[in-house]
XYZ file of C-alpha atoms in Angstrom:
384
model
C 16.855 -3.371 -23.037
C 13.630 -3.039 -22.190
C 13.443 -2.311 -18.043
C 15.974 0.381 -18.895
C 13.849 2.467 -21.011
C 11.062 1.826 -18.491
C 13.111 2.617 -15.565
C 14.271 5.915 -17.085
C 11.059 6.947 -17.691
C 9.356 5.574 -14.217
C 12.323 8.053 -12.479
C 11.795 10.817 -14.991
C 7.859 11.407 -14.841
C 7.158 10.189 -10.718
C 9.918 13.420 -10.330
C 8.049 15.367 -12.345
C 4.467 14.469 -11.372
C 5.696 14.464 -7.494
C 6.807 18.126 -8.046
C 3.480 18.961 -9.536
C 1.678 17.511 -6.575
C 3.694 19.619 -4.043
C 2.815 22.535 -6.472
C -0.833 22.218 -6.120
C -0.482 21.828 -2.319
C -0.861 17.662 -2.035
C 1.630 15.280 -1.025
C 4.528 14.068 -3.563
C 3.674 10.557 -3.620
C -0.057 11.625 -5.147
C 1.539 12.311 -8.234
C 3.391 9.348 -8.029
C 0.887 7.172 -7.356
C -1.517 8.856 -10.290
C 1.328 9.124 -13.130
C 1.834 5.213 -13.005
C -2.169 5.006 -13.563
C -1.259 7.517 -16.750
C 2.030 5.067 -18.045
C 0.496 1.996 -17.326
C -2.443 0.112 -19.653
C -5.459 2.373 -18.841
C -4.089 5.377 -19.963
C -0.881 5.345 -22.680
C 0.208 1.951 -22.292
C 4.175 2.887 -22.199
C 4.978 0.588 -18.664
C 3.800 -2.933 -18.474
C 3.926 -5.649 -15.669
C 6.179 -7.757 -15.829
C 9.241 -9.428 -13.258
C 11.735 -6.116 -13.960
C 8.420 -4.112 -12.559
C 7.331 -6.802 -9.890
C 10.861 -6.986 -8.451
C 11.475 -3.697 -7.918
C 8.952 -2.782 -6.475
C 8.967 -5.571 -3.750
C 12.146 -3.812 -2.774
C 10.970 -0.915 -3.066
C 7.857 -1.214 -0.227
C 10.426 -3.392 1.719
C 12.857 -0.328 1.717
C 10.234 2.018 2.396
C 9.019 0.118 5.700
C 12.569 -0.423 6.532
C 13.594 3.134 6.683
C 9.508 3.428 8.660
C 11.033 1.025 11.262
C 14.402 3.264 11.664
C 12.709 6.337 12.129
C 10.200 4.903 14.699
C 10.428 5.602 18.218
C 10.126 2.004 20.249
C 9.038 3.986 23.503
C 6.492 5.787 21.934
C 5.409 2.695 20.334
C 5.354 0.669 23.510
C 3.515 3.510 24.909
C 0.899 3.322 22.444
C 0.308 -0.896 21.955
C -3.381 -0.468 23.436
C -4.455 2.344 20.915
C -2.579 0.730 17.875
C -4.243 -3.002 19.115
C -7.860 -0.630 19.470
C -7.407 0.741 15.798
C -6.495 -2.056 14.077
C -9.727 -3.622 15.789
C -11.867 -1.092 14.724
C -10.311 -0.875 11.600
C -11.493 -4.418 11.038
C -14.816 -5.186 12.366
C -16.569 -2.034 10.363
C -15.205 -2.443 6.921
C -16.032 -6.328 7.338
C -19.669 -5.408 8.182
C -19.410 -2.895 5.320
C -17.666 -5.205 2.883
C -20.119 -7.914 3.353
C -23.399 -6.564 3.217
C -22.634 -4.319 0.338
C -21.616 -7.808 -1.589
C -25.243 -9.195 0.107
C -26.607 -6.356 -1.281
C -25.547 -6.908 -4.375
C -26.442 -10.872 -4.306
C -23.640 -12.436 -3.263
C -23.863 -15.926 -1.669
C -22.764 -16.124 1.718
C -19.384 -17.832 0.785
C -18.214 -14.918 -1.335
C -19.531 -12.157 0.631
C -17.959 -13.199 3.306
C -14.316 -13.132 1.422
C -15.645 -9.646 0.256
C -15.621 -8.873 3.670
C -12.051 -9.789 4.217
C -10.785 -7.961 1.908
C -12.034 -4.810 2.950
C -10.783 -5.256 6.336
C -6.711 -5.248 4.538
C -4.930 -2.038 5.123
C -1.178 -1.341 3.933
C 0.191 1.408 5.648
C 2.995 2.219 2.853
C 1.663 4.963 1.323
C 0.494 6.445 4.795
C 4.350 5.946 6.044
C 5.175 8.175 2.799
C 2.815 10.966 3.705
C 3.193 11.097 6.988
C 7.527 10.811 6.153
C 6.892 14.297 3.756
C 5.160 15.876 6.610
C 7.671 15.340 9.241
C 5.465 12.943 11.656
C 6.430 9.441 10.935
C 7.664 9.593 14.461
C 4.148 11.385 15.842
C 1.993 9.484 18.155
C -0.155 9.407 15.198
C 2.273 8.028 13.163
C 3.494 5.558 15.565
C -0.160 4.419 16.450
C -0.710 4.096 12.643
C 2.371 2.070 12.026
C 1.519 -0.466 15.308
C -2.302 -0.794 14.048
C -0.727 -1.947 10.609
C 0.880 -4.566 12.496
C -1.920 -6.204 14.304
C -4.330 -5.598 11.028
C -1.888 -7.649 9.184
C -1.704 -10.623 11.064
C -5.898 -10.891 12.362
C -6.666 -10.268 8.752
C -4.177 -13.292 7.551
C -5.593 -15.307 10.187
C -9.575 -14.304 9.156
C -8.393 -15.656 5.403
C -7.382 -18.868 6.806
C -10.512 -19.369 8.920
C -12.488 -18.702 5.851
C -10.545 -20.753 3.106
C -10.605 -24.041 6.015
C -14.399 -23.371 6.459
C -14.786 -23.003 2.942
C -12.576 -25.908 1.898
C -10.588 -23.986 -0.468
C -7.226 -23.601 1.553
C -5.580 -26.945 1.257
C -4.187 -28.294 4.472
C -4.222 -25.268 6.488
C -4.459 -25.891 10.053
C -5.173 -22.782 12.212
C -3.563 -23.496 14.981
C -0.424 -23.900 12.855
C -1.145 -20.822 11.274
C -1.334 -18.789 14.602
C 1.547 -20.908 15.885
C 3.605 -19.543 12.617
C 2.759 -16.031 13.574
C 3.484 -16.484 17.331
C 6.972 -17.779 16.299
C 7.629 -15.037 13.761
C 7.242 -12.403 16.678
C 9.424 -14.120 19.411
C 12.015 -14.968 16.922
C 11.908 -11.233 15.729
C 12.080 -9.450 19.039
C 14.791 -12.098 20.034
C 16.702 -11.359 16.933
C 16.160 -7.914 16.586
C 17.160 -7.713 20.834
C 20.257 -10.141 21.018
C 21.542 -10.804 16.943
C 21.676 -7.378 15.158
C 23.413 -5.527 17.491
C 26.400 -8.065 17.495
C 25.668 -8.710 13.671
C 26.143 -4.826 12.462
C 28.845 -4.233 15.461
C 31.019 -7.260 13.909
C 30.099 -6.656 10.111
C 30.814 -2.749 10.080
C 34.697 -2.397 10.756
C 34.716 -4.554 7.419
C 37.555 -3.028 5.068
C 34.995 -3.227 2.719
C 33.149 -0.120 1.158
C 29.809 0.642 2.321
C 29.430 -2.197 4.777
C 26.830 -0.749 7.299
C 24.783 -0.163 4.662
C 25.050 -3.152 3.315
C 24.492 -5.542 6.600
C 21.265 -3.562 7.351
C 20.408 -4.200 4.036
C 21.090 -7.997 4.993
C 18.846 -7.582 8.144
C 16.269 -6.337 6.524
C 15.980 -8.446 3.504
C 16.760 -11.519 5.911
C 13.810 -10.725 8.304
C 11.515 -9.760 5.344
C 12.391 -13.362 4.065
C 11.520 -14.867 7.424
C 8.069 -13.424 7.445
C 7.272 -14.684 4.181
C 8.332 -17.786 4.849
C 6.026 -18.083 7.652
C 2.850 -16.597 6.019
C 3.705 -13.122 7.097
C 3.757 -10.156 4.735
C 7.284 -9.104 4.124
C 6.735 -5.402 4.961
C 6.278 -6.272 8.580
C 9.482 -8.423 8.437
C 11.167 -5.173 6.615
C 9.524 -2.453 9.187
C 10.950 -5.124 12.188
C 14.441 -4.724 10.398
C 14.072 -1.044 10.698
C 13.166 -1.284 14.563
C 16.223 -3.659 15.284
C 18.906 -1.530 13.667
C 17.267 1.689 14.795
C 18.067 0.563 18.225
C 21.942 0.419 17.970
C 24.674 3.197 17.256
C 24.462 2.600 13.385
C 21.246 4.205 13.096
C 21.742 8.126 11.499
C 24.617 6.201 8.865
C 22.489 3.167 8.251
C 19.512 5.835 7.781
C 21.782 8.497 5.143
C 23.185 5.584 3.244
C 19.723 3.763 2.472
C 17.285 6.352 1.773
C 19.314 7.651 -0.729
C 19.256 4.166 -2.803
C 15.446 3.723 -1.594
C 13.830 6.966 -3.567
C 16.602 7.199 -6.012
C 15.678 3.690 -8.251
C 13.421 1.446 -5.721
C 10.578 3.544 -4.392
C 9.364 5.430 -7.682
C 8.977 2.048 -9.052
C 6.620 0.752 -6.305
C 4.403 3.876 -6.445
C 3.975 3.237 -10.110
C 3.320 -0.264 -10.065
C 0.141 0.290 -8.167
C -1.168 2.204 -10.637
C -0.262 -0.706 -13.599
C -2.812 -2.613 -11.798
C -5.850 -0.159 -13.571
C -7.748 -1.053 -16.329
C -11.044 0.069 -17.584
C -11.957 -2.629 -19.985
C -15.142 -3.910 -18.947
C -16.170 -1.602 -16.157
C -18.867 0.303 -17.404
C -21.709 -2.165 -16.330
C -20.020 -1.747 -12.899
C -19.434 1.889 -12.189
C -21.956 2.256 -9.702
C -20.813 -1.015 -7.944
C -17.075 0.374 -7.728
C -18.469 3.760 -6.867
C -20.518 2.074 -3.806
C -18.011 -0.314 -2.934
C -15.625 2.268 -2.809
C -17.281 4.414 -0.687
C -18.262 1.835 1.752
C -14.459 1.303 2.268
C -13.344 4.525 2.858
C -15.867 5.357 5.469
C -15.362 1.926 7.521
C -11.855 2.267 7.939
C -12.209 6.047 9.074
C -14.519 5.570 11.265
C -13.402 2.113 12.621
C -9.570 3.307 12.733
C -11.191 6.562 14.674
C -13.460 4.847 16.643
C -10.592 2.760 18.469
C -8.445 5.754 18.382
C -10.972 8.073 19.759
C -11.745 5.140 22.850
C -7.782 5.132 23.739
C -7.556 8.814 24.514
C -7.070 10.509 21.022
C -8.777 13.355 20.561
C -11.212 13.784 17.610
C -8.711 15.494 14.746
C -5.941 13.143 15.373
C -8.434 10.020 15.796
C -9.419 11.033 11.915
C -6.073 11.337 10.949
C -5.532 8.053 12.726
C -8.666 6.859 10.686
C -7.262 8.151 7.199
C -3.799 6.388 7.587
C -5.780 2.894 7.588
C -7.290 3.838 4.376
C -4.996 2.574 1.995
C -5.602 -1.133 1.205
C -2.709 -0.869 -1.121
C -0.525 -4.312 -1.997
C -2.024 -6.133 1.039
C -5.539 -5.965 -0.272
C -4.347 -7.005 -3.834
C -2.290 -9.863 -2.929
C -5.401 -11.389 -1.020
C -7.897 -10.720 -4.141
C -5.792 -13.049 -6.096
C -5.628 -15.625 -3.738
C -9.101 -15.309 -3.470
C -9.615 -15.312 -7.664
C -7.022 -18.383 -7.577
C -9.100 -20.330 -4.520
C -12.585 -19.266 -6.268
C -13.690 -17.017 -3.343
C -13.649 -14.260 -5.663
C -15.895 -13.965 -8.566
C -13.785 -13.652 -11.476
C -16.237 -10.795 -13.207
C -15.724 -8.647 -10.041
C -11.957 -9.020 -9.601
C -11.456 -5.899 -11.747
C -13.922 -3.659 -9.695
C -12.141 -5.078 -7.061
C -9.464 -3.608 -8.115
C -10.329 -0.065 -8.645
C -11.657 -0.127 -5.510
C -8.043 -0.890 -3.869
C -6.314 1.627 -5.679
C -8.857 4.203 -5.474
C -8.576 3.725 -1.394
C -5.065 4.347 -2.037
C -5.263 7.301 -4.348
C -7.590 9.260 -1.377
C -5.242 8.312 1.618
C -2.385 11.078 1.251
C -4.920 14.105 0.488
C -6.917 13.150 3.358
C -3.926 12.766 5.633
C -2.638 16.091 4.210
C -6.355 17.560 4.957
C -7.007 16.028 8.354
C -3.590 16.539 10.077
C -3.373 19.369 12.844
C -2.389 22.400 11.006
C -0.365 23.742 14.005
C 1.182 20.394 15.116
C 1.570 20.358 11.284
C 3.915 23.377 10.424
C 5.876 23.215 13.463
C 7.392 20.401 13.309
C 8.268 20.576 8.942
């Protein structure tokens, strides 16, 4: 009975706290993201890990870049495929320089300052897609541009991992060509899919005397494609936020969009924000402080000024290239799920993996109020 008492209390205080947050003139999901750090072991100790958490909030992100995807707009997107493919560039070769001479810096051996690198070049865009959802411009050119970028990021960072781990012997029998071959048939499957199959799959699933069944084959398209890109190395966000693109293309899209947001930040969201914040601990960390603080730092200012940078070259102009910038920020579940596999493949010093940690979430903690500060105040209020 467990997960119930947790659940009840992971919907009860993220309310709460996400009200508080909107009080004091920041986004909801700041409160969110800061009362699972209060719940979880560094603070009271009332949430744990464990599978209840773990599952739920998989669903969670993947319902949260599904709805991203059905609120995107395809021609703005298509529009903006050389900023997004500039950003995500930008966003990548600065916080690897940063990354890995802060960890030469700090004596690192080539091997693991290069994976040190790597990991500060992640970004997940899920808490951005939140922000940006509360203010109204998820379907910006900002937003759009933000969402692309998280695309490419994904898949050159995966790739940059499996150069390393093949170089460094630590990957197994990864082949990079396969690799790259997996991602290149993830994408023309997708757009296939998403172009020819999901149109004809929700138009022959919906007149189902059945309750609730458009709801319930998006939720099948989206959990289906988020499967696929798993399943070929892919991070199951982009799989979800695909999903989102495909339905938001046919006539289902406004009752697809009403029946699963509802079920999204009812049970499934609040327990993803929290579940970042389980991931803190301060046991240990005191030697470190002014290695997180550095390391921290170095992050944040890489991926504002790389994300800008390639913004700024594609025609942005300077506020929206920094809000461009700040919606890169957030390393968020991307950046965690490759410091394990780099702890588990011994590219990551195990004495560091905690700092490593901080450092993820605190990225993630500063992305909303800097979106919330850097956004156009005009193009801001008019549109909320």
């Amino acid at each position: 009975m467990e997960f119930i008492w947790y659940l009840m209390l992971i919907l009860l205080s993220t309310k709460l706290a996400g009200d508080l947050a909107v009080r004091l003139g920041q986004p909801a999901v700041l409160g969110k993201l800061l009362i699972g750090i209060v719940l979880g072991p560094a603070v009271l100790g009332w949430v744990q890990e464990g599978s209840f958490i773990y599952q739920f909030a998989e669903i969670g992100v993947l319902l949260l870049m599904f709805i991203a995807g059905l609120e995107t707009d395809l021609e703005q997107l298509k529009q903006n495929w050389k900023s997004a493919f500039a950003v995500a560039i930008g966003g990548i070769i600065l916080p690897f320089v940063g990354g890995y001479s802060s960890a030469i810096g700090f004596g690192f051996d080539q091997h693991h300052a290069l994976f040190f690198g790597i990991i500060f070049c992640a970004t997940s865009v899920s808490i951005s897609v939140q922000v940006l959802k509360e203010m109204n411009q998820l379907g910006s050119r900002e937003g759009t541009t933000i969402l692309g970028a998280a695309v490419v990021d994904d898949v050159l960072v995966v790739v940059l991992l499996a150069v390393l781990m093949s170089l460094m012997g630590t990957g197994g029998d990864i082949s990079l060509g396969l690799l790259i071959g997996k991602k290149l048939i993830f994408f023309v499957v997708i757009i296939i899919a998403g172009w020819l199959i999901v149109p004809r799959l929700m138009k022959w699933l919906a007149p189902l005397r059945v309750t609730e069944a458009v709801a319930s084959t998006a939720l099948i398209v989206c959990f289906g494609f988020a499967y696929f890109a798993e399943w070929l190395n892919m991070a199951g966000i982009i799989g979800a936020f695909a999903a989102g693109i495909a339905v938001g293309q046919t006539a289902y899209k406004h009752t697809v969009e009403s029946k699963i947001e509802p079920i999204a930040y009812a049970v499934f969201v609040p327990v993803f924000f929290v579940s970042i914040g389980l991931n803190v601990t301060f046991v240990g960390i005191g030697s470190q402080i002014g290695f997180v603080i550095l390391i921290t730092i170095v992050a944040i200012i890489t991926k504002l000024v790389g994300g800008g940078l390639g913004a700024r070259l594609t025609g942005f102009g300077a506020r929206s290239s920094l809000v461009i910038g700040a919606g890169m920020v957030s390393r968020g579940e991307v950046a965690l799920i490759i410091a394990a596999t780099g702890l588990q493949s011994g590219l990551l010093l195990p004495e560091y993996f905690t700092s490593i940690i901080l450092m993820i979430i605190a990225t993630t903690l500063v992305t909303p109020p800097l979106l919330k500060a850097l956004f156009p105040r005009k193009q801001a209020s008019s549109s909320s």
